[in-house]
Tab-separated table of C-alpha atoms in Angstrom:
chain	number	residue	atom	x	y	z
A	1	MET	CA	10.810	41.540	-28.910
A	2	PRO	CA	10.821	39.080	-26.028
A	3	PRO	CA	8.436	36.121	-26.393
A	4	VAL	CA	4.966	36.620	-24.920
A	5	GLU	CA	4.167	34.241	-22.070
A	6	LEU	CA	1.123	32.150	-22.881
A	7	HIS	CA	-1.423	31.890	-20.058
A	8	VAL	CA	-3.121	28.493	-20.183
A	9	GLY	CA	-6.169	27.630	-18.100
A	10	ILE	CA	-7.012	24.023	-17.285
A	11	VAL	CA	-10.436	23.004	-16.016
A	12	GLY	CA	-10.014	19.986	-13.754
A	13	ALA	CA	-7.210	18.884	-11.431
A	14	GLY	CA	-7.428	15.163	-12.035
A	15	LEU	CA	-4.549	13.050	-13.333
A	16	GLY	CA	-4.899	14.391	-16.886
A	17	GLY	CA	-5.239	18.021	-15.875
A	18	LEU	CA	-2.234	17.900	-13.560
A	19	ALA	CA	-0.056	16.129	-16.138
A	20	ALA	CA	-1.011	18.664	-18.812
A	21	ALA	CA	-0.272	21.505	-16.385
A	22	ILE	CA	3.226	20.239	-15.594
A	23	ALA	CA	4.071	19.700	-19.269
A	24	LEU	CA	2.803	23.154	-20.271
A	25	LYS	CA	4.597	24.852	-17.381
A	26	ARG	CA	7.859	23.156	-18.303
A	27	GLY	CA	7.273	24.388	-21.853
A	28	GLY	CA	7.283	27.990	-20.654
A	29	ALA	CA	3.587	28.759	-20.206
A	30	LYS	CA	1.892	30.320	-17.216
A	31	VAL	CA	-0.619	27.721	-16.009
A	32	THR	CA	-3.718	28.008	-13.826
A	33	ILE	CA	-5.909	25.032	-12.894
A	34	LEU	CA	-9.537	25.572	-11.875
A	35	GLU	CA	-10.797	22.638	-9.787
A	36	ALA	CA	-14.472	22.351	-8.833
A	37	THR	CA	-13.964	20.474	-5.558
A	38	THR	CA	-12.752	22.199	-2.417
A	39	GLU	CA	-10.182	19.498	-1.639
A	40	LEU	CA	-7.807	17.779	-4.028
A	41	GLY	CA	-7.874	13.995	-4.100
A	42	GLU	CA	-8.667	10.884	-6.106
A	43	ILE	CA	-10.936	7.894	-5.580
A	44	GLY	CA	-9.940	4.438	-6.760
A	45	ALA	CA	-7.622	1.534	-6.224
A	46	GLY	CA	-4.467	0.603	-8.123
A	47	ILE	CA	-3.361	2.045	-11.430
A	48	GLN	CA	-0.852	0.662	-13.931
A	49	ILE	CA	1.876	3.065	-15.039
A	50	PHE	CA	3.627	1.736	-18.132
A	51	PRO	CA	6.973	2.959	-19.553
A	52	ASN	CA	5.347	5.487	-21.902
A	53	VAL	CA	4.048	7.267	-18.774
A	54	SER	CA	6.769	6.467	-16.227
A	55	ARG	CA	9.318	8.279	-18.392
A	56	TYR	CA	7.495	11.530	-17.664
A	57	LEU	CA	7.080	10.783	-13.959
A	58	ILE	CA	10.842	10.371	-13.722
A	59	ARG	CA	11.515	13.473	-15.827
A	60	TRP	CA	9.162	15.541	-13.648
A	61	GLY	CA	10.435	14.129	-10.346
A	62	VAL	CA	7.084	12.549	-9.479
A	63	ASP	CA	8.705	9.166	-8.819
A	64	GLU	CA	10.821	10.670	-6.037
A	65	ILE	CA	7.797	12.414	-4.527
A	66	ILE	CA	5.701	9.229	-4.414
A	67	GLY	CA	8.687	7.257	-3.108
A	68	ASP	CA	7.874	3.899	-1.486
A	69	ASP	CA	4.244	4.158	-2.583
A	70	LEU	CA	5.402	3.572	-6.164
A	71	VAL	CA	6.115	-0.112	-6.875
A	72	GLU	CA	8.269	-1.267	-9.770
A	73	VAL	CA	6.786	-4.428	-11.305
A	74	ASP	CA	9.094	-7.400	-11.839
A	75	GLU	CA	6.718	-9.608	-13.812
A	76	VAL	CA	3.179	-9.747	-15.223
A	77	ARG	CA	1.548	-13.186	-14.990
A	78	THR	CA	-1.714	-14.575	-16.333
A	79	TRP	CA	-3.146	-17.677	-14.649
A	80	GLY	CA	-5.587	-20.130	-16.227
A	81	LEU	CA	-8.541	-21.961	-14.687
A	82	ASN	CA	-6.309	-24.943	-13.901
A	83	GLY	CA	-4.082	-22.835	-11.661
A	84	GLU	CA	-1.133	-22.812	-14.057
A	85	VAL	CA	0.616	-19.756	-15.463
A	86	VAL	CA	-0.505	-19.177	-19.054
A	87	THR	CA	1.664	-16.169	-19.939
A	88	ARG	CA	4.542	-14.271	-18.389
A	89	VAL	CA	5.918	-10.850	-19.252
A	90	ASP	CA	9.338	-10.011	-17.851
A	91	SER	CA	8.938	-6.371	-16.834
A	92	LYS	CA	12.672	-6.029	-16.225
A	93	ARG	CA	13.280	-6.962	-19.863
A	94	VAL	CA	10.647	-4.419	-20.920
A	95	LYS	CA	12.540	-1.825	-18.886
A	96	ARG	CA	15.794	-2.689	-20.664
A	97	ILE	CA	14.100	-2.335	-24.054
A	98	CYS	CA	12.053	0.802	-23.325
A	99	GLY	CA	14.475	2.445	-20.934
A	100	PHE	CA	11.809	3.080	-18.290
A	101	PRO	CA	10.036	0.888	-15.701
A	102	HIS	CA	6.521	-0.461	-15.300
A	103	TYR	CA	5.066	0.894	-12.051
A	104	ILE	CA	1.968	0.258	-9.955
A	105	ALA	CA	0.586	2.835	-7.539
A	106	ARG	CA	-2.582	3.614	-5.701
A	107	ARG	CA	-4.532	6.247	-7.558
A	108	ASP	CA	-4.569	8.649	-4.603
A	109	HIS	CA	-0.780	8.368	-4.193
A	110	PHE	CA	-0.320	8.975	-7.928
A	111	HIS	CA	-2.572	12.023	-7.785
A	112	ALA	CA	-0.825	13.413	-4.704
A	113	GLY	CA	2.550	13.043	-6.442
A	114	LEU	CA	1.362	14.914	-9.530
A	115	THR	CA	-0.206	17.623	-7.359
A	116	GLU	CA	3.038	18.179	-5.467
A	117	SER	CA	5.073	18.203	-8.686
A	118	ALA	CA	2.698	20.723	-10.288
A	119	THR	CA	3.002	22.971	-7.234
A	120	ARG	CA	6.797	22.746	-7.278
A	121	HIS	CA	6.800	23.654	-10.967
A	122	GLY	CA	4.829	26.809	-10.182
A	123	VAL	CA	1.375	25.796	-11.398
A	124	ASN	CA	-1.401	27.837	-9.759
A	125	ILE	CA	-4.144	25.466	-8.532
A	126	ILE	CA	-7.425	27.100	-7.476
A	127	VAL	CA	-9.910	24.819	-5.681
A	128	GLY	CA	-13.616	25.462	-5.213
A	129	ALA	CA	-13.720	26.975	-8.710
A	130	ARG	CA	-16.555	25.251	-10.564
A	131	VAL	CA	-16.816	26.683	-14.083
A	132	ASN	CA	-20.361	27.423	-15.271
A	133	SER	CA	-19.769	29.893	-18.104
A	134	LEU	CA	-17.394	29.954	-21.058
A	135	GLU	CA	-16.900	32.639	-23.699
A	136	TYR	CA	-14.216	32.593	-26.358
A	137	SER	CA	-12.875	34.585	-29.273
A	138	PRO	CA	-9.979	33.992	-31.677
A	139	ASP	CA	-7.631	35.597	-29.138
A	140	SER	CA	-8.768	34.485	-25.693
A	141	VAL	CA	-11.102	32.463	-23.508
A	142	THR	CA	-12.952	33.785	-20.470
A	143	VAL	CA	-14.505	31.440	-17.935
A	144	THR	CA	-16.695	32.295	-14.964
A	145	THR	CA	-17.233	30.151	-11.889
A	146	THR	CA	-20.300	29.608	-9.737
A	147	LYS	CA	-18.752	32.110	-7.304
A	148	ALA	CA	-18.866	34.750	-10.065
A	149	ASP	CA	-15.063	34.819	-10.376
A	150	SER	CA	-13.840	35.372	-13.952
A	151	TYR	CA	-10.554	34.229	-15.482
A	152	ARG	CA	-9.147	35.134	-18.880
A	153	PHE	CA	-6.765	32.769	-20.675
A	154	ASP	CA	-5.006	32.615	-24.010
A	155	LEU	CA	-5.828	28.914	-24.201
A	156	LEU	CA	-8.199	26.653	-22.264
A	157	VAL	CA	-7.808	22.911	-21.724
A	158	GLY	CA	-10.845	20.892	-20.675
A	159	ALA	CA	-9.812	18.089	-18.313
A	160	ASP	CA	-13.030	17.924	-16.342
A	161	GLY	CA	-13.975	14.282	-16.801
A	162	ILE	CA	-16.641	12.291	-18.613
A	163	ARG	CA	-19.326	14.880	-17.841
A	164	SER	CA	-17.102	17.690	-19.083
A	165	PHE	CA	-18.670	21.152	-18.981
A	166	VAL	CA	-16.024	22.431	-21.407
A	167	ARG	CA	-16.822	19.729	-23.975
A	168	GLN	CA	-20.549	20.370	-23.606
A	169	GLN	CA	-20.048	24.075	-24.342
A	170	LEU	CA	-17.785	23.545	-27.344
A	171	PHE	CA	-19.479	20.470	-28.822
A	172	PRO	CA	-23.098	20.470	-27.600
A	173	LYS	CA	-24.197	17.844	-30.130
A	174	VAL	CA	-21.592	15.299	-29.057
A	175	THR	CA	-23.088	12.585	-26.861
A	176	PRO	CA	-20.735	10.470	-24.719
A	177	ARG	CA	-20.776	6.774	-25.520
A	178	ALA	CA	-23.283	4.751	-23.507
A	179	PRO	CA	-21.873	2.819	-20.527
A	180	SER	CA	-20.716	-0.719	-21.292
A	181	LYS	CA	-22.271	-3.772	-19.664
A	182	VAL	CA	-18.953	-4.650	-18.035
A	183	ALA	CA	-18.714	-4.093	-14.278
A	184	ALA	CA	-15.517	-3.781	-12.243
A	185	TYR	CA	-15.298	-4.217	-8.487
A	186	ARG	CA	-12.167	-2.861	-6.847
A	187	GLY	CA	-10.771	-2.849	-3.359
A	188	VAL	CA	-7.623	-2.408	-1.298
A	189	LEU	CA	-6.412	-4.849	1.364
A	190	THR	CA	-3.311	-4.703	3.528
A	191	ARG	CA	-0.741	-7.470	3.313
A	192	GLU	CA	-1.534	-8.422	6.923
A	193	GLU	CA	-5.263	-8.779	6.181
A	194	ILE	CA	-4.563	-11.104	3.270
A	195	LEU	CA	-2.033	-13.320	5.058
A	196	THR	CA	-4.264	-13.645	8.124
A	197	LYS	CA	-7.090	-15.099	6.037
A	198	ALA	CA	-5.001	-16.852	3.373
A	199	PRO	CA	-1.413	-17.634	4.476
A	200	GLU	CA	-0.820	-19.507	1.210
A	201	ALA	CA	-1.108	-16.179	-0.638
A	202	LYS	CA	2.427	-15.326	0.461
A	203	SER	CA	3.764	-17.022	-2.676
A	204	VAL	CA	2.066	-14.455	-4.927
A	205	LEU	CA	2.482	-11.359	-2.749
A	206	THR	CA	5.543	-10.160	-4.611
A	207	ASN	CA	6.248	-7.266	-6.979
A	208	THR	CA	4.117	-8.847	-9.689
A	209	MET	CA	0.916	-8.112	-11.544
A	210	ASP	CA	-1.248	-11.256	-11.475
A	211	MET	CA	-4.424	-11.943	-13.437
A	212	TRP	CA	-6.672	-14.988	-13.134
A	213	THR	CA	-8.857	-15.588	-16.187
A	214	GLY	CA	-12.324	-17.107	-16.021
A	215	LEU	CA	-15.474	-17.406	-18.102
A	216	GLN	CA	-16.258	-13.851	-19.244
A	217	SER	CA	-14.465	-12.524	-16.172
A	218	PHE	CA	-11.061	-12.106	-14.609
A	219	VAL	CA	-9.469	-11.130	-11.317
A	220	ALA	CA	-6.385	-8.912	-11.121
A	221	ALA	CA	-4.135	-8.388	-8.106
A	222	ASP	CA	-1.116	-6.157	-7.673
A	223	GLN	CA	1.009	-4.702	-4.915
A	224	GLU	CA	0.375	-0.979	-4.658
A	225	ASP	CA	3.132	0.034	-2.275
A	226	SER	CA	6.414	-1.477	-1.161
A	227	ARG	CA	5.319	-2.130	2.419
């Protein structure tokens, strides 16, 4: 008998959901993603993509899709309070050892690349499909959306974030860990904006990841596209 195609449903079209969808599709499954929002997209600034992840981006063709918006890091530097470099990590050497590069990308560019790759692989992405009901048996899972649309899957993957509906239904007694007392402020500036206000910054505006350490705080800066 020919093998039966497994139909996998994924709730959530974020970075994790899209990556899982591509991997499952390449493994031979039929994959459908149900995304609650009506438009695909991500919010955030830069994201580090280390060799254990970049190997899959290259394998899936995501690196070619993102193109110039994917920056290969040459070096990671940590600066002390006295303005001197405390540590250096040669990212090119890491690439030689691991076989894959260390990238930096804006989160929205990364997400767009995964979305395009998933589409090219044949993943079915349905937007505006907020799941509000879940029923399962040993053989299948049926989910229903707020629009009263029902979908039956052989397997369901919950990738719907920290307030996951899927997790709540399966593990109602599990309480997410309380937020930490650490705050992060993030932003994106163009190269021109930086050099206009601080021309001396030209020396550090290279393909590096720079971190300045302080007292119970630090500042990180990276180049998120090649322009």
